GROMACS .gro file of C-alpha atoms in nm:
model
  474
    1MET     CA    1   5.817   1.252   1.749
    2ILE     CA    2   5.532   1.180   1.518
    3ASP     CA    3   5.583   1.106   1.191
    4VAL     CA    4   5.213   0.999   0.989
    5GLY     CA    5   5.226   0.865   0.686
    6SER     CA    6   5.031   0.729   0.409
    7THR     CA    7   4.983   0.390   0.547
    8SER     CA    8   5.121   0.375   0.902
    9VAL     CA    9   5.184   0.652   1.138
   10ARG     CA   10   5.594   0.578   1.304
   11THR     CA   11   5.712   0.712   1.682
   12ALA     CA   12   5.989   0.803   1.805
   13VAL     CA   13   6.239   0.945   2.072
   14VAL     CA   14   6.545   1.173   1.837
   15ASP     CA   15   6.849   1.187   2.140
   16PRO     CA   16   7.115   1.451   2.181
   17SER     CA   17   7.364   1.263   1.891
   18GLY     CA   18   7.077   1.280   1.629
   19ARG     CA   19   6.966   0.885   1.660
   20LEU     CA   20   6.684   0.711   1.657
   21ARG     CA   21   6.527   0.536   1.979
   22HIS     CA   22   6.218   0.355   2.048
   23THR     CA   23   6.049   0.337   1.748
   24ARG     CA   24   5.716   0.219   1.680
   25ARG     CA   25   5.480   0.191   1.356
   26ALA     CA   26   5.133   0.121   1.403
   27PRO     CA   27   4.882   0.094   1.035
   28THR     CA   28   4.667   0.373   0.951
   29PRO     CA   29   4.464   0.161   0.690
   30ARG     CA   30   4.325   0.373   0.399
   31ARG     CA   31   4.005   0.266   0.172
   32SER     CA   32   3.918   0.335  -0.173
   33PRO     CA   33   3.502   0.304  -0.251
   34GLY     CA   34   3.570   0.400  -0.579
   35PRO     CA   35   3.790   0.402  -0.913
   36GLY     CA   36   4.064   0.731  -0.788
   37LEU     CA   37   3.919   0.737  -0.462
   38LEU     CA   38   4.099   0.693  -0.160
   39GLU     CA   39   4.012   0.819   0.196
   40PHE     CA   40   4.085   0.722   0.580
   41ASP     CA   41   3.921   0.747   0.944
   42PRO     CA   42   4.030   1.059   1.065
   43VAL     CA   43   3.955   0.936   1.384
   44ALA     CA   44   4.102   0.584   1.381
   45LEU     CA   45   4.441   0.724   1.246
   46ALA     CA   46   4.444   1.003   1.524
   47GLU     CA   47   4.407   0.676   1.775
   48ALA     CA   48   4.687   0.524   1.612
   49ALA     CA   49   4.926   0.831   1.631
   50LEU     CA   50   4.828   0.882   1.984
   51GLY     CA   51   4.870   0.524   2.109
   52ALA     CA   52   5.229   0.467   1.951
   53ALA     CA   53   5.337   0.795   2.059
   54ALA     CA   54   5.219   0.674   2.469
   55ALA     CA   55   5.398   0.358   2.436
   56THR     CA   56   5.719   0.504   2.293
   57LEU     CA   57   5.694   0.725   2.602
   58GLN     CA   58   5.622   0.412   2.851
   59GLU     CA   59   5.938   0.328   2.694
   60SER     CA   60   6.127   0.611   2.706
   61GLY     CA   61   6.012   0.801   3.002
   62GLU     CA   62   5.913   1.180   2.917
   63VAL     CA   63   6.040   1.387   2.665
   64GLU     CA   64   6.163   1.805   2.657
   65ALA     CA   65   5.964   1.834   2.289
   66VAL     CA   66   5.700   1.698   2.036
   67GLY     CA   67   5.750   1.736   1.644
   68ILE     CA   68   5.519   1.645   1.362
   69ALA     CA   69   5.573   1.566   1.004
   70ASN     CA   70   5.235   1.461   0.823
   71GLN     CA   71   5.183   1.305   0.512
   72ARG     CA   72   5.123   1.623   0.313
   73ALA     CA   73   4.779   1.766   0.161
   74SER     CA   74   4.548   1.457   0.309
   75THR     CA   75   4.258   1.696   0.410
   76VAL     CA   76   3.952   1.673   0.684
   77VAL     CA   77   3.677   1.837   0.820
   78TRP     CA   78   3.546   1.866   1.147
   79ASP     CA   79   3.303   1.977   1.432
   80ARG     CA   80   3.499   2.306   1.605
   81ALA     CA   81   3.240   2.272   1.903
   82THR     CA   82   3.264   1.873   1.908
   83GLY     CA   83   3.565   1.701   1.744
   84GLU     CA   84   3.385   1.505   1.562
   85PRO     CA   85   3.543   1.510   1.178
   86VAL     CA   86   3.266   1.553   0.888
   87GLY     CA   87   3.275   1.324   0.690
   88PRO     CA   88   3.591   1.073   0.582
   89GLY     CA   89   3.953   1.242   0.518
   90LEU     CA   90   4.023   1.276   0.200
   91GLY     CA   91   4.387   1.079   0.092
   92TRP     CA   92   4.591   1.277  -0.114
   93GLN     CA   93   4.630   1.076  -0.418
   94ASP     CA   94   4.175   1.125  -0.373
   95LEU     CA   95   4.078   1.230  -0.739
   96ARG     CA   96   3.739   1.301  -0.666
   97THR     CA   97   3.775   1.622  -0.733
   98ALA     CA   98   3.967   1.681  -1.059
   99LEU     CA   99   3.689   1.789  -1.235
  100ASP     CA  100   3.604   2.063  -1.039
  101CYS     CA  101   3.977   2.190  -1.080
  102LEU     CA  102   3.969   2.167  -1.420
  103ALA     CA  103   3.663   2.366  -1.410
  104LEU     CA  104   3.826   2.656  -1.168
  105GLN     CA  105   4.100   2.648  -1.430
  106GLY     CA  106   3.827   2.817  -1.641
  107ASP     CA  107   3.813   3.095  -1.414
  108GLY     CA  108   4.135   3.169  -1.371
  109LEU     CA  109   4.177   2.944  -1.069
  110ARG     CA  110   4.440   2.689  -1.110
  111LEU     CA  111   4.455   2.412  -0.868
  112ALA     CA  112   4.528   2.096  -0.839
  113PRO     CA  113   4.299   1.750  -0.735
  114ASN     CA  114   4.648   1.619  -0.442
  115GLN     CA  115   4.638   2.013  -0.297
  116PRO     CA  116   4.358   2.025   0.017
  117ALA     CA  117   4.234   2.323  -0.048
  118THR     CA  118   3.898   2.177  -0.318
  119LYS     CA  119   3.902   1.857  -0.114
  120ALA     CA  120   3.838   2.081   0.216
  121ALA     CA  121   3.592   2.236  -0.061
  122HIS     CA  122   3.448   1.918  -0.141
  123LEU     CA  123   3.374   1.768   0.280
  124ILE     CA  124   3.219   2.183   0.379
  125SER     CA  125   2.970   2.115   0.110
  126THR     CA  126   2.849   1.756   0.188
  127ALA     CA  127   2.835   1.883   0.556
  128SER     CA  128   2.498   1.911   0.695
  129ALA     CA  129   2.670   2.148   1.006
  130ALA     CA  130   2.674   2.548   0.891
  131PRO     CA  131   3.026   2.624   0.773
  132GLU     CA  132   3.111   2.874   0.954
  133THR     CA  133   3.108   2.562   1.308
  134LEU     CA  134   3.361   2.365   1.119
  135CYS     CA  135   3.768   2.346   1.152
  136VAL     CA  136   4.006   2.244   0.870
  137GLY     CA  137   4.326   2.142   0.868
  138THR     CA  138   4.535   1.829   0.714
  139LEU     CA  139   4.706   1.551   0.926
  140ASP     CA  140   4.930   1.809   1.091
  141SER     CA  141   4.651   2.046   1.213
  142TRP     CA  142   4.395   1.777   1.303
  143LEU     CA  143   4.695   1.600   1.501
  144VAL     CA  144   4.819   1.863   1.692
  145TRP     CA  145   4.429   1.917   1.776
  146GLN     CA  146   4.410   1.571   1.946
  147LEU     CA  147   4.754   1.638   2.112
  148THR     CA  148   4.642   1.988   2.267
  149GLY     CA  149   4.250   1.915   2.394
  150GLY     CA  150   4.139   2.092   2.085
  151ALA     CA  151   4.314   2.371   2.246
  152GLU     CA  152   4.524   2.521   1.925
  153HIS     CA  153   4.414   2.517   1.585
  154LEU     CA  154   4.712   2.562   1.368
  155THR     CA  155   4.924   2.448   1.056
  156ASP     CA  156   5.301   2.489   1.025
  157ALA     CA  157   5.474   2.717   0.686
  158THR     CA  158   5.519   2.418   0.491
  159ASN     CA  159   5.182   2.259   0.495
  160ALA     CA  160   5.006   2.591   0.414
  161ALA     CA  161   5.231   2.658   0.101
  162ILE     CA  162   5.097   2.350  -0.089
  163SER     CA  163   4.749   2.366   0.025
  164GLY     CA  164   4.630   2.616  -0.298
  165LEU     CA  165   4.513   2.839  -0.014
  166THR     CA  166   4.786   3.082   0.062
  167HIS     CA  167   4.920   3.353  -0.202
  168LEU     CA  168   5.224   3.288  -0.398
  169ASP     CA  169   5.485   3.576  -0.237
  170ARG     CA  170   5.336   3.522   0.068
  171VAL     CA  171   5.233   3.245   0.343
  172GLU     CA  172   4.962   3.361   0.383
  173TRP     CA  173   4.597   3.243   0.364
  174ASP     CA  174   4.425   3.402   0.056
  175HIS     CA  175   4.077   3.532   0.134
  176ALA     CA  176   3.967   3.539  -0.258
  177THR     CA  177   4.026   3.195  -0.295
  178ALA     CA  178   3.876   3.070   0.026
  179GLU     CA  179   3.571   3.261  -0.007
  180ARG     CA  180   3.575   3.143  -0.440
  181LEU     CA  181   3.572   2.771  -0.308
  182GLY     CA  182   3.325   2.824   0.034
  183ILE     CA  183   3.601   2.760   0.322
  184PRO     CA  184   3.542   3.080   0.570
  185ILE     CA  185   3.886   3.219   0.644
  186ALA     CA  186   3.746   3.160   1.056
  187GLY     CA  187   3.790   2.802   0.967
  188LEU     CA  188   4.143   2.744   0.889
  189PRO     CA  189   4.406   2.693   1.146
  190GLN     CA  190   4.652   2.984   1.163
  191ILE     CA  191   4.958   2.955   1.002
  192ARG     CA  192   5.316   2.899   1.245
  193ASN     CA  193   5.703   2.853   1.234
  194SER     CA  194   5.807   2.460   1.198
  195SER     CA  195   6.010   2.548   1.455
  196GLY     CA  196   5.957   2.667   1.739
  197VAL     CA  197   5.671   2.633   2.059
  198LEU     CA  198   5.354   2.587   1.984
  199GLY     CA  199   5.159   2.475   2.241
  200GLU     CA  200   5.105   2.157   2.463
  201ALA     CA  201   5.076   1.852   2.420
  202THR     CA  202   4.855   1.749   2.702
  203ALA     CA  203   4.696   1.417   2.563
  204LEU     CA  204   5.082   1.312   2.649
  205ALA     CA  205   5.289   1.222   2.937
  206GLY     CA  206   5.413   1.499   3.124
  207ALA     CA  207   5.255   1.792   2.787
  208PRO     CA  208   5.565   1.833   2.645
  209PRO     CA  209   5.579   2.120   2.442
  210ILE     CA  210   5.503   2.117   2.077
  211THR     CA  211   5.829   2.246   1.884
  212GLY     CA  212   5.880   2.084   1.561
  213LEU     CA  213   5.604   2.055   1.196
  214ALA     CA  214   5.634   2.067   0.946
  215GLY     CA  215   5.556   1.799   0.610
  216ASP     CA  216   5.683   1.499   0.540
  217GLN     CA  217   5.931   1.576   0.231
  218GLN     CA  218   6.033   1.912   0.415
  219ALA     CA  219   6.082   1.691   0.711
  220ALA     CA  220   6.320   1.487   0.529
  221LEU     CA  221   6.494   1.686   0.360
  222VAL     CA  222   6.608   1.858   0.792
  223GLY     CA  223   6.626   1.500   0.804
  224ALA     CA  224   6.879   1.461   0.547
  225GLY     CA  225   7.133   1.710   0.647
  226CYS     CA  226   7.013   1.914   0.373
  227VAL     CA  227   6.993   2.228   0.506
  228ARG     CA  228   7.176   2.476   0.314
  229ARG     CA  229   7.183   2.618  -0.021
  230GLY     CA  230   7.195   2.385  -0.276
  231ASP     CA  231   7.135   2.072  -0.060
  232VAL     CA  232   6.954   1.804  -0.243
  233LYS     CA  233   6.727   1.482  -0.135
  234ILE     CA  234   6.548   1.234  -0.322
  235THR     CA  235   6.337   1.042  -0.104
  236PHE     CA  236   6.238   0.687  -0.336
  237GLY     CA  237   5.911   0.571  -0.173
  238THR     CA  238   5.562   0.522  -0.359
  239GLY     CA  239   5.675   0.745  -0.548
  240GLY     CA  240   5.984   0.987  -0.601
  241THR     CA  241   6.038   1.381  -0.438
  242LEU     CA  242   6.339   1.547  -0.437
  243ASP     CA  243   6.322   1.888  -0.261
  244ALA     CA  244   6.599   2.123  -0.303
  245CYS     CA  245   6.735   2.392  -0.061
  246LEU     CA  246   6.709   2.757  -0.115
  247GLY     CA  247   6.732   2.945   0.172
  248PRO     CA  248   6.606   3.297   0.283
  249GLY     CA  249   6.508   3.526   0.025
  250ASP     CA  250   6.261   3.620  -0.277
  251PRO     CA  251   5.976   3.423  -0.333
  252PRO     CA  252   5.931   3.250  -0.640
  253ALA     CA  253   5.842   3.407  -0.925
  254ASP     CA  254   5.528   3.174  -1.043
  255ILE     CA  255   5.369   2.792  -0.932
  256ARG     CA  256   5.564   2.621  -1.183
  257GLY     CA  257   5.905   2.636  -1.297
  258PRO     CA  258   5.979   2.562  -1.679
  259SER     CA  259   6.129   2.236  -1.604
  260GLY     CA  260   5.808   2.148  -1.415
  261THR     CA  261   5.925   2.162  -1.010
  262PHE     CA  262   5.728   2.342  -0.812
  263PRO     CA  263   5.813   2.589  -0.537
  264ILE     CA  264   5.762   2.540  -0.155
  265VAL     CA  265   5.872   2.615   0.178
  266ALA     CA  266   6.164   2.408   0.321
  267TRP     CA  267   6.083   2.572   0.644
  268GLN     CA  268   5.989   2.841   0.894
  269GLN     CA  269   6.188   2.975   1.136
  270ARG     CA  270   6.082   3.331   1.352
  271GLY     CA  271   5.896   3.389   1.081
  272GLU     CA  272   6.160   3.439   0.811
  273VAL     CA  273   6.081   3.114   0.549
  274THR     CA  274   6.328   2.920   0.404
  275TRP     CA  275   6.290   2.852   0.071
  276GLY     CA  276   6.302   2.560  -0.159
  277ILE     CA  277   6.178   2.382  -0.500
  278GLU     CA  278   6.029   2.026  -0.580
  279ALA     CA  279   6.010   1.723  -0.843
  280LEU     CA  280   5.797   1.461  -0.794
  281MET     CA  281   5.816   1.113  -1.021
  282LEU     CA  282   5.465   0.943  -0.958
  283SER     CA  283   5.594   0.629  -0.979
  284ALA     CA  284   5.914   0.456  -0.828
  285GLY     CA  285   5.888   0.183  -0.558
  286SER     CA  286   5.536   0.113  -0.682
  287CYS     CA  287   5.689  -0.006  -1.084
  288VAL     CA  288   5.892  -0.273  -0.784
  289ARG     CA  289   5.576  -0.415  -0.579
  290TRP     CA  290   5.433  -0.417  -0.955
  291LEU     CA  291   5.760  -0.699  -1.005
  292CYS     CA  292   5.578  -0.862  -0.703
  293GLU     CA  293   5.227  -0.935  -0.855
  294LEU     CA  294   5.363  -1.066  -1.166
  295GLY     CA  295   5.607  -1.327  -1.005
  296LEU     CA  296   5.953  -1.177  -1.077
  297ILE     CA  297   6.049  -1.177  -0.734
  298GLU     CA  298   5.897  -1.254  -0.431
  299ARG     CA  299   5.934  -0.921  -0.217
  300PRO     CA  300   6.015  -0.601  -0.294
  301SER     CA  301   6.409  -0.647  -0.119
  302ASP     CA  302   6.427  -0.899  -0.398
  303SER     CA  303   6.477  -0.660  -0.686
  304GLU     CA  304   6.883  -0.625  -0.583
  305ALA     CA  305   6.963  -0.971  -0.576
  306ARG     CA  306   6.793  -1.061  -0.867
  307ALA     CA  307   6.907  -0.765  -1.074
  308ALA     CA  308   7.250  -0.871  -0.943
  309ALA     CA  309   7.201  -1.168  -1.096
  310CYS     CA  310   7.315  -1.032  -1.421
  311PRO     CA  311   7.587  -0.759  -1.598
  312ASP     CA  312   7.299  -0.529  -1.731
  313SER     CA  313   6.968  -0.524  -1.853
  314GLY     CA  314   7.073  -0.583  -2.209
  315GLU     CA  315   6.897  -0.355  -2.473
  316ALA     CA  316   6.612  -0.356  -2.261
  317SER     CA  317   6.456  -0.071  -2.091
  318PHE     CA  318   6.188  -0.014  -1.912
  319VAL     CA  319   5.958   0.354  -1.780
  320PRO     CA  320   5.830   0.396  -1.465
  321ALA     CA  321   5.505   0.584  -1.562
  322GLN     CA  322   5.208   0.387  -1.421
  323MET     CA  323   5.064   0.667  -1.319
  324GLY     CA  324   5.182   0.931  -1.571
  325LEU     CA  325   5.506   1.100  -1.595
  326GLY     CA  326   5.558   1.386  -1.337
  327ALA     CA  327   5.917   1.617  -1.360
  328PRO     CA  328   5.991   1.773  -1.633
  329ASP     CA  329   5.717   1.601  -1.900
  330TRP     CA  330   5.391   1.620  -1.698
  331ASP     CA  331   5.220   1.343  -1.894
  332PHE     CA  332   4.891   1.196  -1.743
  333GLY     CA  333   4.878   1.014  -2.049
  334ALA     CA  334   5.172   0.853  -2.055
  335ARG     CA  335   5.201   0.447  -1.942
  336SER     CA  336   5.507   0.215  -1.843
  337ALA     CA  337   5.646   0.034  -2.083
  338PHE     CA  338   5.942  -0.211  -2.155
  339ALA     CA  339   6.103  -0.153  -2.471
  340GLY     CA  340   6.465  -0.335  -2.635
  341MET     CA  341   6.345  -0.687  -2.525
  342THR     CA  342   6.470  -1.006  -2.668
  343THR     CA  343   6.492  -1.391  -2.724
  344VAL     CA  344   6.745  -1.300  -2.426
  345THR     CA  345   6.591  -1.139  -2.192
  346GLY     CA  346   6.526  -1.293  -1.866
  347ALA     CA  347   6.346  -1.180  -1.570
  348ALA     CA  348   6.689  -1.054  -1.437
  349GLN     CA  349   6.710  -0.808  -1.758
  350LEU     CA  350   6.395  -0.745  -1.613
  351VAL     CA  351   6.437  -0.642  -1.312
  352ARG     CA  352   6.730  -0.496  -1.334
  353ALA     CA  353   6.610  -0.288  -1.614
  354VAL     CA  354   6.321  -0.147  -1.394
  355LEU     CA  355   6.602  -0.056  -1.124
  356GLU     CA  356   6.768   0.148  -1.439
  357GLY     CA  357   6.435   0.317  -1.515
  358VAL     CA  358   6.349   0.471  -1.187
  359ALA     CA  359   6.712   0.557  -1.165
  360LEU     CA  360   6.665   0.735  -1.468
  361ARG     CA  361   6.368   0.939  -1.368
  362GLY     CA  362   6.546   0.999  -1.077
  363ALA     CA  363   6.845   1.198  -1.355
  364ASP     CA  364   6.527   1.355  -1.513
  365LEU     CA  365   6.438   1.472  -1.159
  366LEU     CA  366   6.827   1.611  -1.074
  367GLU     CA  367   6.825   1.741  -1.402
  368ALA     CA  368   6.508   1.972  -1.359
  369ALA     CA  369   6.547   2.126  -1.069
  370ARG     CA  370   6.874   2.200  -1.130
  371ALA     CA  371   6.755   2.396  -1.453
  372ASP     CA  372   6.444   2.577  -1.300
  373SER     CA  373   6.695   2.638  -0.986
  374GLY     CA  374   6.969   2.756  -1.178
  375LEU     CA  375   7.198   2.586  -0.911
  376GLU     CA  376   7.420   2.311  -0.977
  377LEU     CA  377   7.315   2.185  -0.689
  378ALA     CA  378   7.527   1.943  -0.444
  379ALA     CA  379   7.557   1.526  -0.497
  380PRO     CA  380   7.203   1.394  -0.444
  381VAL     CA  381   7.073   1.292  -0.118
  382ILE     CA  382   6.907   0.933  -0.129
  383ASP     CA  383   6.668   0.766   0.082
  384GLY     CA  384   6.319   0.600   0.110
  385GLY     CA  385   6.293   0.185   0.109
  386MET     CA  386   6.443   0.194  -0.244
  387SER     CA  387   6.763   0.379  -0.150
  388ALA     CA  388   6.871   0.078   0.035
  389ASN     CA  389   6.914  -0.101  -0.276
  390ALA     CA  390   7.260  -0.106  -0.394
  391VAL     CA  391   7.221  -0.209  -0.762
  392PHE     CA  392   6.986   0.097  -0.747
  393ALA     CA  393   7.193   0.344  -0.634
  394GLN     CA  394   7.512   0.233  -0.866
  395ALA     CA  395   7.249   0.289  -1.124
  396LEU     CA  396   7.104   0.584  -0.987
  397ALA     CA  397   7.486   0.738  -0.977
  398ASP     CA  398   7.507   0.671  -1.305
  399ALA     CA  399   7.200   0.803  -1.451
  400ALA     CA  400   7.280   1.110  -1.289
  401GLY     CA  401   7.652   1.094  -1.341
  402CYS     CA  402   7.769   1.233  -1.041
  403ALA     CA  403   7.804   1.082  -0.700
  404ILE     CA  404   7.488   0.954  -0.445
  405ALA     CA  405   7.497   1.011  -0.036
  406LEU     CA  406   7.296   0.751   0.148
  407ALA     CA  407   7.077   0.875   0.414
  408PRO     CA  408   7.163   0.874   0.747
  409GLU     CA  409   6.849   0.695   0.834
  410ILE     CA  410   6.664   0.470   0.538
  411GLU     CA  411   6.397   0.705   0.624
  412CYS     CA  412   6.456   1.086   0.774
  413THR     CA  413   6.076   1.184   0.824
  414ALA     CA  414   6.127   1.097   1.143
  415LEU     CA  415   6.422   1.228   1.224
  416GLY     CA  416   6.325   1.574   1.016
  417ALA     CA  417   6.087   1.603   1.311
  418GLY     CA  418   6.274   1.570   1.575
  419TYR     CA  419   6.573   1.802   1.439
  420LEU     CA  420   6.321   2.058   1.419
  421ALA     CA  421   6.205   2.024   1.729
  422GLY     CA  422   6.566   1.995   1.867
  423VAL     CA  423   6.632   2.328   1.704
  424GLY     CA  424   6.284   2.423   1.862
  425ILE     CA  425   6.387   2.437   2.239
  426GLY     CA  426   6.754   2.555   2.153
  427LEU     CA  427   6.878   2.170   2.165
  428TRP     CA  428   7.119   2.250   1.846
  429ASP     CA  429   7.241   2.564   1.768
  430GLY     CA  430   7.107   2.602   1.466
  431TRP     CA  431   7.115   2.410   1.036
  432ASP     CA  432   7.549   2.401   1.064
  433GLU     CA  433   7.474   2.168   1.386
  434VAL     CA  434   7.234   1.956   1.263
  435ALA     CA  435   7.387   1.919   0.892
  436SER     CA  436   7.717   1.785   1.103
  437LEU     CA  437   7.530   1.541   1.396
  438ARG     CA  438   7.460   1.246   1.077
  439SER     CA  439   7.717   1.134   0.819
  440PRO     CA  440   7.623   0.945   0.479
  441ARG     CA  441   7.609   0.614   0.574
  442GLY     CA  442   7.798   0.553   0.255
  443THR     CA  443   7.827   0.703  -0.094
  444VAL     CA  444   7.804   0.549  -0.446
  445GLU     CA  445   8.027   0.689  -0.687
  446PRO     CA  446   7.934   0.624  -1.097
  447ARG     CA  447   8.137   0.354  -1.287
  448ARG     CA  448   8.000   0.434  -1.598
  449PRO     CA  449   7.733   0.663  -1.765
  450ALA     CA  450   7.397   0.620  -1.886
  451ASP     CA  451   7.273   0.699  -2.272
  452ARG     CA  452   7.048   1.045  -2.157
  453ALA     CA  453   6.909   1.067  -2.558
  454ARG     CA  454   6.840   0.662  -2.543
  455TRP     CA  455   6.632   0.720  -2.223
  456ARG     CA  456   6.465   1.044  -2.386
  457GLU     CA  457   6.381   0.859  -2.706
  458THR     CA  458   6.234   0.532  -2.508
  459LYS     CA  459   6.047   0.778  -2.297
  460ARG     CA  460   5.913   0.944  -2.586
  461GLN     CA  461   5.739   0.668  -2.698
  462ALA     CA  462   5.565   0.575  -2.366
  463ALA     CA  463   5.385   0.956  -2.371
  464GLY     CA  464   5.034   1.015  -2.502
  465TRP     CA  465   4.909   0.682  -2.430
  466HIS     CA  466   4.578   0.885  -2.330
  467PRO     CA  467   4.595   1.168  -2.483
  468ASP     CA  468   4.279   1.335  -2.344
  469LEU     CA  469   4.494   1.308  -1.974
  470SER     CA  470   4.811   1.436  -2.185
  471ALA     CA  471   4.602   1.746  -2.261
  472VAL     CA  472   4.508   1.804  -1.918
  473SER     CA  473   4.718   2.039  -1.698
  474PHE     CA  474   4.675   2.136  -1.359
   0.00000   0.00000   0.00000
């Protein structure tokens, strides 16, 4: 499998027992030429991915199939004839089209700058080539193009559905929206299943079939074994992302729920969509890295021992909102804040307050998903770097008031790409077998209830620091 992330690409082999073998990682650097701008080199990214995959195959031997998971929404536009990008790739956090999105709202078209739609439109508008000669894609499309030697230009339903370019009630390209943005329909990839034969990876030894394709959060949902209705996982990386499986059925009724969650395609197989729901927090692990910059800890992993040095944070609390608040608040003008500090508040209490603040935001996401889905939802499975922190995991169980399961891998994205590929070739007989492959590496029970009312008041004090940004809604 190949897992293309925000800053690195990871390759591995998933064996029949569902374990990762022969793992490799290669950096995929980004650059920021200005505030709010984030670019990458598409050619360098593809070379890193193919190089790491080739090295993994040299160790493991030939494989039966290839699965791909990709950081969603990062966008590439390239020349169909030459395969050369017409500009830099735009990372998902790139905000250069934010004003375009606000202007389009006045025309009744609701798009967000972290969706590919306006990123693709910008790249096309700045290209010297004629739009009809260009291919538009996200990282999955770009990588499939490279793996198949330009024979396939496709994406899967999970990536297409968050592009801003499909219909809300069905995963098909919305011709009117594409034309409004100046994006030629012929340049968009074919929308295919997330699991099933998609093409041949002729760039790899043995030309194995590509049989799994999904956005990273959906792949992590599958990798965590959350494949039944009501299953939920939360990934705590730079930010935090909750995804819940709702199952097949009616498409979503709106682009955003009353509690700030978004409908997603969890996966598509044999043309049938399994729906899901997603809730986001914009700051999680980034707050722990910030503690390193302050000198309170040396490495993010040190936060566990430092926080464990005190039984609680005293009266100190922290709101993680360095980039604003996501669901359920969606306040881009909110900012991180400490509250309740006294003369006896020390470094250990501050570190613990940060971990507890992220945990309380995680509980916010769970409440929002329950409200918008109408389901009680199962005990969440957590993955991502912060899931290895025992103090944080306990704080999350206390804040959520329920048991927390630790995912079988710290990072489940790669595992999910492998599961999708394996189901695509019949290695595993459906999703129930996938769910049974791996057990959680542990379970954390709540010990003491969190004061949610106090938390909501603390969070209110961090809201609206930049009123103009707080008024923005995408």
